[in-house]
Short mmCIF file of C-alpha atoms in Angstrom, two decimals:
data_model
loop_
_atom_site.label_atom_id
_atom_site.label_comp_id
_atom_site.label_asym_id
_atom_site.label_seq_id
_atom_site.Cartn_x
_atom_site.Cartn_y
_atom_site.Cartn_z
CA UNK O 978 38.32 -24.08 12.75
CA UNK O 979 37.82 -20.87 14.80
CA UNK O 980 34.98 -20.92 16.79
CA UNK O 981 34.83 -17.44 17.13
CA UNK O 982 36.83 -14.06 16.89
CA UNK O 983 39.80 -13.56 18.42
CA UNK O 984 41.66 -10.12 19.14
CA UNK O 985 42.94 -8.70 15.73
CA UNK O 986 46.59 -8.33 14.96
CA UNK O 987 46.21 -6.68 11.89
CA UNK O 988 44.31 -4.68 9.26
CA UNK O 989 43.26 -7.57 7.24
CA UNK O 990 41.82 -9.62 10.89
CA UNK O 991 39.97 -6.84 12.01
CA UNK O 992 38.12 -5.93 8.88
CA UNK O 993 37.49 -10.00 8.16
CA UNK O 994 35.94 -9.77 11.89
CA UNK O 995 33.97 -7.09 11.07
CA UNK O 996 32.76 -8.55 7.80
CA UNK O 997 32.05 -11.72 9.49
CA UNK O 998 29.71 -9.84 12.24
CA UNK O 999 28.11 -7.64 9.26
CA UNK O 1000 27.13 -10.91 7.32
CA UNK O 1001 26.42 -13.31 10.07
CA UNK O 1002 24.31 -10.65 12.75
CA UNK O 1003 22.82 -8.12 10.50
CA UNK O 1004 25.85 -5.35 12.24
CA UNK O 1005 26.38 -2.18 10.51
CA UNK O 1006 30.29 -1.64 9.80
CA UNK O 1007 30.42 1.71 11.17
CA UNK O 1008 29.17 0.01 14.41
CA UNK O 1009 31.63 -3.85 14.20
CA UNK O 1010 34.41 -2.17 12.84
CA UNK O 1011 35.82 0.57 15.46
CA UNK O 1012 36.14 -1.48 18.52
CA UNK O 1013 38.45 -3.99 16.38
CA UNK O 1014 40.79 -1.09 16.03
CA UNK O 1015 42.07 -0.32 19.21
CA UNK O 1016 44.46 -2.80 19.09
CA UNK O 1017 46.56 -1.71 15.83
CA UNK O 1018 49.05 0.76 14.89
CA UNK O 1019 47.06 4.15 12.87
CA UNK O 1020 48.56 3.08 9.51
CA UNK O 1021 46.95 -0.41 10.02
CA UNK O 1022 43.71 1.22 11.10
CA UNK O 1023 43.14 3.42 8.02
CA UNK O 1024 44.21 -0.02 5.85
CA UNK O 1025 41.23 -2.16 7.61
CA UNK O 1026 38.52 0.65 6.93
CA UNK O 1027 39.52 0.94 3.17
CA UNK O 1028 39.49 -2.59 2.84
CA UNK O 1029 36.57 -3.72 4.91
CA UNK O 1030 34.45 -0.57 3.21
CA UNK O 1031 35.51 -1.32 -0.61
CA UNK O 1032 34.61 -4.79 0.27
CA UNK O 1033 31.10 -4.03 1.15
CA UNK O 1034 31.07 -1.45 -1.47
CA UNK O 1035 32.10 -4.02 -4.12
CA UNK O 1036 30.30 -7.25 -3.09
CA UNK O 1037 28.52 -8.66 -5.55
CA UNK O 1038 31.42 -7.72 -7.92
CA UNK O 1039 33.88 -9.25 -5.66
CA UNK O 1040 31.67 -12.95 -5.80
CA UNK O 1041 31.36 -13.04 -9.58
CA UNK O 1042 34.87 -12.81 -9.75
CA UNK O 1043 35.84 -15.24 -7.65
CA UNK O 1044 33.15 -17.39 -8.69
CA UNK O 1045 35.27 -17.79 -12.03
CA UNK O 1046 37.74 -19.73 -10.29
CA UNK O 1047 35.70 -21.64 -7.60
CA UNK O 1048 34.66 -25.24 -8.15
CA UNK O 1049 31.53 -24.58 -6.08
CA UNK O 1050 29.27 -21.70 -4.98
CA UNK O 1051 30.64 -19.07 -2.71
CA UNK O 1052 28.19 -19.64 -0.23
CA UNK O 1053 29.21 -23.34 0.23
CA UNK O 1054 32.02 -22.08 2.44
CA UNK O 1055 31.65 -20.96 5.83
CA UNK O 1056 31.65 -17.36 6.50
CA UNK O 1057 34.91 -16.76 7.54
CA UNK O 1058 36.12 -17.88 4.31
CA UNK O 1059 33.91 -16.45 2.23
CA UNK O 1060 34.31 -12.70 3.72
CA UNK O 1061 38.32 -13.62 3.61
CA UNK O 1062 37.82 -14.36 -0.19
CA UNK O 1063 36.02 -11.36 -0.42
CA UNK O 1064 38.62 -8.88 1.18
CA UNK O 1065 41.46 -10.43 -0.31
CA UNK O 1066 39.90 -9.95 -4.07
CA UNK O 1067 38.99 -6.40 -3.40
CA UNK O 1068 42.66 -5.49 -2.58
CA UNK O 1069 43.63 -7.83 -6.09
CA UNK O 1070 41.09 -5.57 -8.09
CA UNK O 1071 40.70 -2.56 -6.73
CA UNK O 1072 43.72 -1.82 -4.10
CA UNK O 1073 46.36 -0.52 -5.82
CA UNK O 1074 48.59 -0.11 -2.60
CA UNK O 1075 48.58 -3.36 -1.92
CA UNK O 1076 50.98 -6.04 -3.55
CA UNK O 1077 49.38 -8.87 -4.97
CA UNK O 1078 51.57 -11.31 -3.13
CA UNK O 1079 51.02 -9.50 0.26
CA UNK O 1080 47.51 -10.16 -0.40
CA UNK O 1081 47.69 -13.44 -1.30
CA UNK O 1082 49.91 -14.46 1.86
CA UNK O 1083 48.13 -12.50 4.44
CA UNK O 1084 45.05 -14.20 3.02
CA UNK O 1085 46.49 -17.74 3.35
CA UNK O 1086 47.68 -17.01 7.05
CA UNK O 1087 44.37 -15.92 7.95
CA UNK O 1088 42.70 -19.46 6.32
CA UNK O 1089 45.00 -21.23 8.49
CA UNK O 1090 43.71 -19.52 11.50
CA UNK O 1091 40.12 -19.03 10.69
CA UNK O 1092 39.91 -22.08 8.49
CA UNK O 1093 42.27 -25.25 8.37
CA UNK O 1094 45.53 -26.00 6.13
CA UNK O 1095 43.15 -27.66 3.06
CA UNK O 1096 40.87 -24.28 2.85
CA UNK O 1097 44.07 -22.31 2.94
CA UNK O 1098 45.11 -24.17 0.00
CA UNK O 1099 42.00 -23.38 -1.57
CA UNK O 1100 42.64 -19.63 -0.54
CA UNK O 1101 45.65 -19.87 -1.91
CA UNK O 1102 45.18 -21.54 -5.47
CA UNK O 1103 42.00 -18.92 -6.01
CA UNK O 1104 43.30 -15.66 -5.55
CA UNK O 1105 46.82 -16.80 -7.49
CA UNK O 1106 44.44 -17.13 -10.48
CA UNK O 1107 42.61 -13.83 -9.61
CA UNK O 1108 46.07 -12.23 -9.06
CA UNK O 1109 47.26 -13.67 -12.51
CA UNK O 1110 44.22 -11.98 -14.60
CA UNK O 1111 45.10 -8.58 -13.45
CA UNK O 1112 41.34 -7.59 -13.56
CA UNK O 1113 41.05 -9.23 -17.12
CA UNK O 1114 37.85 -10.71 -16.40
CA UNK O 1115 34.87 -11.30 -18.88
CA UNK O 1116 33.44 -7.77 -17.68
CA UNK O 1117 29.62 -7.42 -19.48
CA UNK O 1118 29.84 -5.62 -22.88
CA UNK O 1119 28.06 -2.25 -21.70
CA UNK O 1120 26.83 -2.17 -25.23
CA UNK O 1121 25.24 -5.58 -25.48
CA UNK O 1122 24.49 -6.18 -22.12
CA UNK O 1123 24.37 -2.60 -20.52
CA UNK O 1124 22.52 -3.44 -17.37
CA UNK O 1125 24.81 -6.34 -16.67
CA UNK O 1126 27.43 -3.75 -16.80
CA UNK O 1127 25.87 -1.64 -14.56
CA UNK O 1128 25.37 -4.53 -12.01
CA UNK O 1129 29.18 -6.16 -12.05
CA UNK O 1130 30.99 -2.97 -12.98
CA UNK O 1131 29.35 -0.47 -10.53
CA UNK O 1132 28.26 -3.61 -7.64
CA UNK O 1133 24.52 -2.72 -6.97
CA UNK O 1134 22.34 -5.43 -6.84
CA UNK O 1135 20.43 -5.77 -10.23
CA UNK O 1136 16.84 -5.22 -8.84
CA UNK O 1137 18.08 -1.74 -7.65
CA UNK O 1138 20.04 -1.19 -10.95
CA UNK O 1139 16.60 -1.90 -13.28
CA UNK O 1140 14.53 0.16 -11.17
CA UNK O 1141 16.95 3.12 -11.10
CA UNK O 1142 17.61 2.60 -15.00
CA UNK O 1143 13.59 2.73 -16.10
CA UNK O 1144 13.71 6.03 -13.71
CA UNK O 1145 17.03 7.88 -14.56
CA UNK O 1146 17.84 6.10 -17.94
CA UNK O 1147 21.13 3.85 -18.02
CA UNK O 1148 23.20 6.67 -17.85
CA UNK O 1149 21.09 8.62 -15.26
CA UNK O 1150 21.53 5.01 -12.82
CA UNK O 1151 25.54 4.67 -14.12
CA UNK O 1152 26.11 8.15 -12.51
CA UNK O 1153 23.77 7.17 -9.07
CA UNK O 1154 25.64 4.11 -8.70
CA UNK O 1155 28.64 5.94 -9.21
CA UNK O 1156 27.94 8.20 -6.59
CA UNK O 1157 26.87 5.45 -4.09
CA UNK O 1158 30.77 3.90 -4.69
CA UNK O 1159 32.56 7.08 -3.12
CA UNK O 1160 33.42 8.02 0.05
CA UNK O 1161 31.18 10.94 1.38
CA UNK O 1162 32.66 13.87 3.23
CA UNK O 1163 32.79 14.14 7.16
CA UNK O 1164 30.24 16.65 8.58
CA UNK O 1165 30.45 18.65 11.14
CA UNK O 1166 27.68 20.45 12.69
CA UNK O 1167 29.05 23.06 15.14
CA UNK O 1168 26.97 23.22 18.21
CA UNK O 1169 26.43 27.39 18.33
CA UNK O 1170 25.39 27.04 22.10
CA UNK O 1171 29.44 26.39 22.86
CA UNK O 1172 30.84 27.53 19.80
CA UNK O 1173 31.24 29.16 16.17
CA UNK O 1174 31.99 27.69 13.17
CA UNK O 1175 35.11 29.96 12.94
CA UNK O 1176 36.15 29.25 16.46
CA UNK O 1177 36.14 25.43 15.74
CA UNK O 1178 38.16 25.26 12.59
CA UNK O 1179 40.79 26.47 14.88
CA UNK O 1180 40.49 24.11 17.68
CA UNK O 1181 40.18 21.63 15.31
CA UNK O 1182 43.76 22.54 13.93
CA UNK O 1183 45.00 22.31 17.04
CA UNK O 1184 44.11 19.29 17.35
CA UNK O 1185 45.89 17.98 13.84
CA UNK O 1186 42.61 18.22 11.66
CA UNK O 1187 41.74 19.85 8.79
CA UNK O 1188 38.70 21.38 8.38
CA UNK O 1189 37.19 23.55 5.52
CA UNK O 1190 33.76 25.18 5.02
CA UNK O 1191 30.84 23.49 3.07
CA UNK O 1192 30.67 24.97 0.01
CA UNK O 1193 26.69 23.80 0.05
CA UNK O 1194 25.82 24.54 3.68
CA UNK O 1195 26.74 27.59 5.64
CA UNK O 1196 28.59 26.99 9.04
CA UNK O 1197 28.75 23.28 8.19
CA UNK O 1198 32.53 22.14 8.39
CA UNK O 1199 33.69 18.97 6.50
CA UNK O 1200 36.90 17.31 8.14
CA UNK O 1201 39.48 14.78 7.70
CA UNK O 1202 40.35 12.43 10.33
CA UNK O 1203 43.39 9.93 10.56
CA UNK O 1204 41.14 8.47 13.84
CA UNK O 1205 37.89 8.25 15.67
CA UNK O 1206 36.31 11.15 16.36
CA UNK O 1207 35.81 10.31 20.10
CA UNK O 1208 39.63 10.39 20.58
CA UNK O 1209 39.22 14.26 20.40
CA UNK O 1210 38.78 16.81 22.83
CA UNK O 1211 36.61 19.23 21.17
CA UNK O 1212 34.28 16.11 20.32
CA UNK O 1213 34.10 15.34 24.27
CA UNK O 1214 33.21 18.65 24.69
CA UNK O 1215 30.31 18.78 22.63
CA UNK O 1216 31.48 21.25 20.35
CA UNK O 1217 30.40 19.64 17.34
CA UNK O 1218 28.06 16.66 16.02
CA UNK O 1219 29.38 14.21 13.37
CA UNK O 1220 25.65 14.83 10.81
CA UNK O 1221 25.51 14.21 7.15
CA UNK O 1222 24.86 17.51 5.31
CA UNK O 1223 21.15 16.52 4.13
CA UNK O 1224 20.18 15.64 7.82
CA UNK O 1225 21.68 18.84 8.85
CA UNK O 1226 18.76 20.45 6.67
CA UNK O 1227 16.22 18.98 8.13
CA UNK O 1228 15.63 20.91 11.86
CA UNK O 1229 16.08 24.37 10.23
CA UNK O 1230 13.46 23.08 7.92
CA UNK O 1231 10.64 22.76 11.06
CA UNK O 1232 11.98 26.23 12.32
CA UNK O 1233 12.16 25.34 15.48
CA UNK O 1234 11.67 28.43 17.69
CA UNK O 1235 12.80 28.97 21.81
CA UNK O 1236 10.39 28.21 24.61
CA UNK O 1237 8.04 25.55 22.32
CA UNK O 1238 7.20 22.33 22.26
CA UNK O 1239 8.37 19.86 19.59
CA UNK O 1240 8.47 16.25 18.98
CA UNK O 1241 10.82 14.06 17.04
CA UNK O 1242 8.61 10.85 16.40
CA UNK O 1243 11.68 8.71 15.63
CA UNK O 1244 14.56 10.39 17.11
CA UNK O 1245 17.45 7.44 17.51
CA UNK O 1246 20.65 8.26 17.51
CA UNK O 1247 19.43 11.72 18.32
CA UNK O 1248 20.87 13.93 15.52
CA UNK O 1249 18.30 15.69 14.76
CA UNK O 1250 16.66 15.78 17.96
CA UNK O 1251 20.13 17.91 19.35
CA UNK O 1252 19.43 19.86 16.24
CA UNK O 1253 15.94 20.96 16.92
CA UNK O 1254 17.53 21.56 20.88
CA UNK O 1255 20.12 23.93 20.04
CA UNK O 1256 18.00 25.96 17.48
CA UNK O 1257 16.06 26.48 20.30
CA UNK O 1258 18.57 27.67 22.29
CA UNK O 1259 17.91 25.18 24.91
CA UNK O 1260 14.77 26.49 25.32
CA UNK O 1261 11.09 24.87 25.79
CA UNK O 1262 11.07 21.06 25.18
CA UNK O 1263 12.09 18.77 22.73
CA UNK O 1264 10.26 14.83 23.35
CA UNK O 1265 12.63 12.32 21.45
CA UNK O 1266 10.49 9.30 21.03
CA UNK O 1267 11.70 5.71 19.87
CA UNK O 1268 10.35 2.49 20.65
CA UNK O 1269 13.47 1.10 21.69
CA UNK O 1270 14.74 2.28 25.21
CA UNK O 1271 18.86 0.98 24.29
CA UNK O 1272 17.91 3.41 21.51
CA UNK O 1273 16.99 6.18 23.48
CA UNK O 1274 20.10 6.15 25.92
CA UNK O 1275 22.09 7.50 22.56
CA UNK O 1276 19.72 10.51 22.43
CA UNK O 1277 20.37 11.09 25.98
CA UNK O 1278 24.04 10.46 26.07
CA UNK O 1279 24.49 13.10 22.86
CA UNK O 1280 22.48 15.68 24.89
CA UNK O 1281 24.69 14.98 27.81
CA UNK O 1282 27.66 15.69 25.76
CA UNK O 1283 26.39 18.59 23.96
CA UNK O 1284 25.27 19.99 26.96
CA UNK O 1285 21.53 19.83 26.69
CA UNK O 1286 18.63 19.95 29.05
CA UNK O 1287 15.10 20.56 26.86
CA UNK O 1288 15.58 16.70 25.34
CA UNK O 1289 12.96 14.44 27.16
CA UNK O 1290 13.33 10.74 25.96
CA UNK O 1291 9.60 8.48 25.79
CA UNK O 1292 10.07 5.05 24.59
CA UNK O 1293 6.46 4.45 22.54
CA UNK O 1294 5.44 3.38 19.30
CA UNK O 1295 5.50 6.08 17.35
CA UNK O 1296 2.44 4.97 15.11
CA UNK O 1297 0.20 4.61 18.22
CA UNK O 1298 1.92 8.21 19.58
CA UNK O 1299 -1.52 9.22 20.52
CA UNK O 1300 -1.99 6.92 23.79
CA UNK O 1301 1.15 8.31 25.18
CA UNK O 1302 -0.44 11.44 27.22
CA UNK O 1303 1.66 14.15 25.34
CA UNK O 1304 0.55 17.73 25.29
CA UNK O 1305 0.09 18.61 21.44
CA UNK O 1306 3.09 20.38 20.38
CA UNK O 1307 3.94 22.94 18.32
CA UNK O 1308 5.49 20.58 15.32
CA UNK O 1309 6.23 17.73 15.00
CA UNK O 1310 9.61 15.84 13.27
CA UNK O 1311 8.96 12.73 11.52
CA UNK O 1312 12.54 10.88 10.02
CA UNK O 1313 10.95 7.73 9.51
CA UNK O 1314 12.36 4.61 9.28
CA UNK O 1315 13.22 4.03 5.04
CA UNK O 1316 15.47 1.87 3.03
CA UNK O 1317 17.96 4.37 3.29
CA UNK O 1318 19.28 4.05 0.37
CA UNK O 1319 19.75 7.85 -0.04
CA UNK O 1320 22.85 6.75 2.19
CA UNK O 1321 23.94 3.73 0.23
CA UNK O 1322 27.53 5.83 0.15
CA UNK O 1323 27.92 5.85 4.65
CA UNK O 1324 26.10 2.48 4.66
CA UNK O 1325 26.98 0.24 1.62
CA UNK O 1326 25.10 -3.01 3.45
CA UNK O 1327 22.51 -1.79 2.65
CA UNK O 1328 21.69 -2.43 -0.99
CA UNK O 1329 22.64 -5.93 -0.05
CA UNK O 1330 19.94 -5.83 2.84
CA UNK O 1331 17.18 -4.65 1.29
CA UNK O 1332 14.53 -6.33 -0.95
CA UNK O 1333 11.89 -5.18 -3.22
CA UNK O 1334 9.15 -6.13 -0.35
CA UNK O 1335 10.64 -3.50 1.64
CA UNK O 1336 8.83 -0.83 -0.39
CA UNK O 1337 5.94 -2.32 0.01
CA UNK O 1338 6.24 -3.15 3.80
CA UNK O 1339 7.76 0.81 4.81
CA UNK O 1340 5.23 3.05 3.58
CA UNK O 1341 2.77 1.55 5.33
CA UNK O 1342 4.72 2.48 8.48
CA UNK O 1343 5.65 5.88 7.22
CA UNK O 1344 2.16 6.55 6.15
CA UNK O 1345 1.15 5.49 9.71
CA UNK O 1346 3.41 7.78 11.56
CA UNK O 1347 2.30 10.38 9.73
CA UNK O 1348 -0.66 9.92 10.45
CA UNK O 1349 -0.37 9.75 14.08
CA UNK O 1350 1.77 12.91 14.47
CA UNK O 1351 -1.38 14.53 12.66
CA UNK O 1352 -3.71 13.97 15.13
CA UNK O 1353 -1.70 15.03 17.89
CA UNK O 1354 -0.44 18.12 16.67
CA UNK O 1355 -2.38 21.31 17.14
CA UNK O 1356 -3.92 23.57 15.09
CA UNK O 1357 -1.35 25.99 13.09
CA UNK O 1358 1.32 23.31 13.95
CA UNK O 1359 4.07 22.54 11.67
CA UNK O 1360 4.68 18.55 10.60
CA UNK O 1361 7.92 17.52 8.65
CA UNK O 1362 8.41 14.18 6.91
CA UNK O 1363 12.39 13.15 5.85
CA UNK O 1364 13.21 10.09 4.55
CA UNK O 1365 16.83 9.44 3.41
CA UNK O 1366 15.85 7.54 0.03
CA UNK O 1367 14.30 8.93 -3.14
CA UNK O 1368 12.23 5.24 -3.77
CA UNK O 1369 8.56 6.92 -4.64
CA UNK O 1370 6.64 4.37 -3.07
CA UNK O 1371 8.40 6.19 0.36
CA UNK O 1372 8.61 10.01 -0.72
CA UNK O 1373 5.60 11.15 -3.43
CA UNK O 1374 3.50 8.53 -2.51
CA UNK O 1375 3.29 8.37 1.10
CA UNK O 1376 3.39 12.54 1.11
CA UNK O 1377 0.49 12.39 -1.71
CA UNK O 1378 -1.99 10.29 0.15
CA UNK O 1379 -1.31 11.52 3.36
CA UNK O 1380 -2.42 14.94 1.54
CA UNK O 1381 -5.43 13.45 0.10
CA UNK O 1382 -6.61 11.95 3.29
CA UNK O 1383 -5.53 14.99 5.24
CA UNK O 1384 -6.55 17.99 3.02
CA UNK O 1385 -6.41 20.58 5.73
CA UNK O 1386 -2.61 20.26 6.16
CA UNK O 1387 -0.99 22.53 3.55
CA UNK O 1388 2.18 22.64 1.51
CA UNK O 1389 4.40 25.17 2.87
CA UNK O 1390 6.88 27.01 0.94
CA UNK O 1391 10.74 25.98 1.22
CA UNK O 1392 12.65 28.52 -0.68
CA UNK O 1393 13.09 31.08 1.84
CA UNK O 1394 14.42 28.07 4.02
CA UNK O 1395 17.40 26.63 1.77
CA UNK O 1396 20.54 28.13 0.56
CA UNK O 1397 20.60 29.27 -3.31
CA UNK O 1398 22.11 26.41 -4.52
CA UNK O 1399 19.76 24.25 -3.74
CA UNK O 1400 16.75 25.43 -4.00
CA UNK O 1401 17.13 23.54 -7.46
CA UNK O 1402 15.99 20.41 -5.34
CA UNK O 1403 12.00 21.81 -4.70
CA UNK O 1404 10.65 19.55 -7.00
CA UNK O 1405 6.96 20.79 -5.89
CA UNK O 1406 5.33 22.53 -3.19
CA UNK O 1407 6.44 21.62 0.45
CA UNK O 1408 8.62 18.99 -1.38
CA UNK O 1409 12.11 18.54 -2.12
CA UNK O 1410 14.47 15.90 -3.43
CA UNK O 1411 18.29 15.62 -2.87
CA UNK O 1412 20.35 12.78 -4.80
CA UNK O 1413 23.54 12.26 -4.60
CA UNK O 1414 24.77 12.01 -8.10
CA UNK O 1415 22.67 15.65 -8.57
CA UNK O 1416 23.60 17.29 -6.04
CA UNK O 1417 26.48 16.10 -4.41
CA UNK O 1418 24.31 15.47 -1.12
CA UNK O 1419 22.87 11.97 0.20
CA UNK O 1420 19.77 11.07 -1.15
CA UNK O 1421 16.90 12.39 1.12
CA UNK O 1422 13.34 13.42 0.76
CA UNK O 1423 11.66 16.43 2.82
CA UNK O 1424 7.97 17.08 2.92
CA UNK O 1425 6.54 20.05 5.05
CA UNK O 1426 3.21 20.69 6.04
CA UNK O 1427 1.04 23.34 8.49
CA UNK O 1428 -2.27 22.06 10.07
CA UNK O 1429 -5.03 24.75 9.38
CA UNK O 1430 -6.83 26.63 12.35
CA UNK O 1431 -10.27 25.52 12.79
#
């Protein structure tokens, strides 16, 4: 048996690797899967993202199904097999492109190599059987068993599924999880101390990518790309930041203004913390805080690359912000850590991840961070909460008693600050919700607050 990864030599290794790493260390794909692709062909790149995605995507799905034809529990096997399983029965169910018997074979050569000749037997005889149903599978009756359906049909985990269905209604969850299953566009944020918007569509098409205007954010761009974004020039440059559209909302938001002071309390990878720089023309001083110092060094190499010099990194605990010596600045930034899963869509591991205790365990940080950039920030100072999840325990309820305790900070009004379209998302004063089967957005929460004068 393989003792550990070897160099990929095709699509179907280097998204097994990357499965493998995601399962067995906690990775993020986004992070395990790129540096398996230097080795292959484009075509053979593009293949190992769609199936190593769709197979996170489709997980729990992916084990019931194969489940029907194993003589003992998935999780019996080692992990090598399992994910192998896994990838091979998303390409059977959902991978059109794919032949069944290419599947199949690939998926036997790769036993052989990451297991031994009697698991690739196993392999073998399972996804034959798979292959022979042709996704004629005892699927839940979505009239007798309608969260069941929900569950296996749209692969969320069922805890999430019954919370989102007493919330939205079945239907209301059917069209979240729907959401959650597609592939969300590529932002760009043009950075307008090197560039316009206009000016980058065209160096973008020089460079063999297509690039169109968001029809929900002005100057945003959303792009297709056959490869990384690092291979390109303009991205070396710093012309642009790779952002999801609802972070890209959230700087503007603090209206950040040249020559002041303004803190990002939890500022790894440092998108919004380049945001909040080039706003401010690269003016006055931005302090990126995380409590991770590997962390940090992404902040600083993004404002390298963008061409920055108001970011200031300080690794601190962000709850205890108080004892670091800063001067009280002018507002304050707090993303705080959240289930995330507003972003479900970018980062499908994590409804797997997360557990019910989480929403417990979070707010309590979130509520403490909050707290902390309250004390420090001075009088007539504006404080920002985002969270990229629309759970209440993290959004209503952490804003609500952080206003009760805190009565002199007061709602401020966000309709001046978003385009028309979605000013539909203000759900109350200072608050706003986007979701992504609403609108079309991942699922974030904003709360915005000014400290009274006294």
């Amino acid at each position: 048996m393989a003792k550990r990864a070897r160099q990929a030599e095709t699509a179907r290794e280097a998204a097994l690797q990357a499965l493998y790493r995601v399962e067995r260390d906690g990775a993020f794909l986004n992070l395990a899967l790129p540096p398996l692709l230097n080795s292959l062909p484009p075509r053979e790149r593009s293949l190992a993202r769609e199936i190593a995605t769709g197979t996170l995507r489709r997980r729990n799905t992916l084990d019931w199904s194969l489940e029907l034809f194993l003589k003992q529990p998935l999780e019996k096997l080692t992990g090598w097999i399992r994910n192998l399983l896994r990838l091979s029965a998303y390409q059977l169910l959902y991978l059109e492109r794919v032949p069944d018997h290419a599947a199949v074979d690939e998926a036997v050569k790769l036993a052989r190599r990451y297991g031994h000749r009697g698991v690739a037997g196993l392999v073998n005889a399972v996804l034959r059987r798979l292959a022979a149903c042709g996704g004629d599978l005892p699927w839940p009756d979505p009239e007798q068993q309608p969260l069941e359906h929900l569950v296996l049909c749209y692969s969320h985990p069922r805890w999430l599924v019954k919370r989102w269905s007493r919330r939205f209604g079945l239907a209301g969850a059917r069209a979240l999880c729907e959401a959650n299953n597609l592939p969300p566009p590529l932002a760009l944020r043009p950075n307008r101390l090197r560039t316009d918007p206009y000016a980058l569509v065209e160096r973008l098409a020089a460079e063999d990518v297509a690039a169109a205007f968001s029809p929900r954010l002005p100057g945003v761009l959303l792009a297709k790309l056959a490869g990384p974004v690092s291979a390109l020039s303009s991205y070396r440059e710093g012309l642009f930041t790779v952002q999801g559209e609802s972070s890209i909302l959230v700087a503007p938001l603090l209206q950040p203004q040249p020559g002041e002071q303004i803190l990002d309390l939890c500022s790894a990878p440092g998108g919004k913390s380049t945001h909040l720089a080039e706003l401010m023309d690269d003016r006055g001083l931005v302090t990126a805080v995380d409590r991770y110092p590997h962390r940090l060094r992404l902040v600083e190499h993004a404002a390298q690359r963008l061409g920055l010099t108001i970011i200031e990194t300080v690794a601190a605990d962000g709850t205890r912000i108080g004892a670091a010596g800063l001067q009280p600045p002018d507002r304050i930034l707090v993303d705080a850590p959240c289930s995330g899963f507003g972003v479900i869509r970018r980062l499908p591991e994590l409804k797997w991840r997360r557990r019910p205790a989480d929403l417990v365990r979070l707010p309590r940080i979130q509520l403490a961070l909050l707290e902390a950039a309250a004390a420090l920030l001075r009088p007539g100072g504006l404080l920002l909460y985002s969270v990229c999840t629309g759970e209440p325990e993290e959004t209503t309820v952490v804003a609500d008693n952080f206003s009760a305790a805190y009565p002199h900070f007061v709602p401020q009004p966000l309709e001046s600050l978003l385009p028309s379209e979605l000013e539909s998302s203000i759900t109350a004063p200072g608050r706003l919700f986007f979701y992504p089967h609403i609108h079309g957005l991942d699922g974030f929460f904003i709360a915005l607050w000014r400290k009274a004068q006294r």
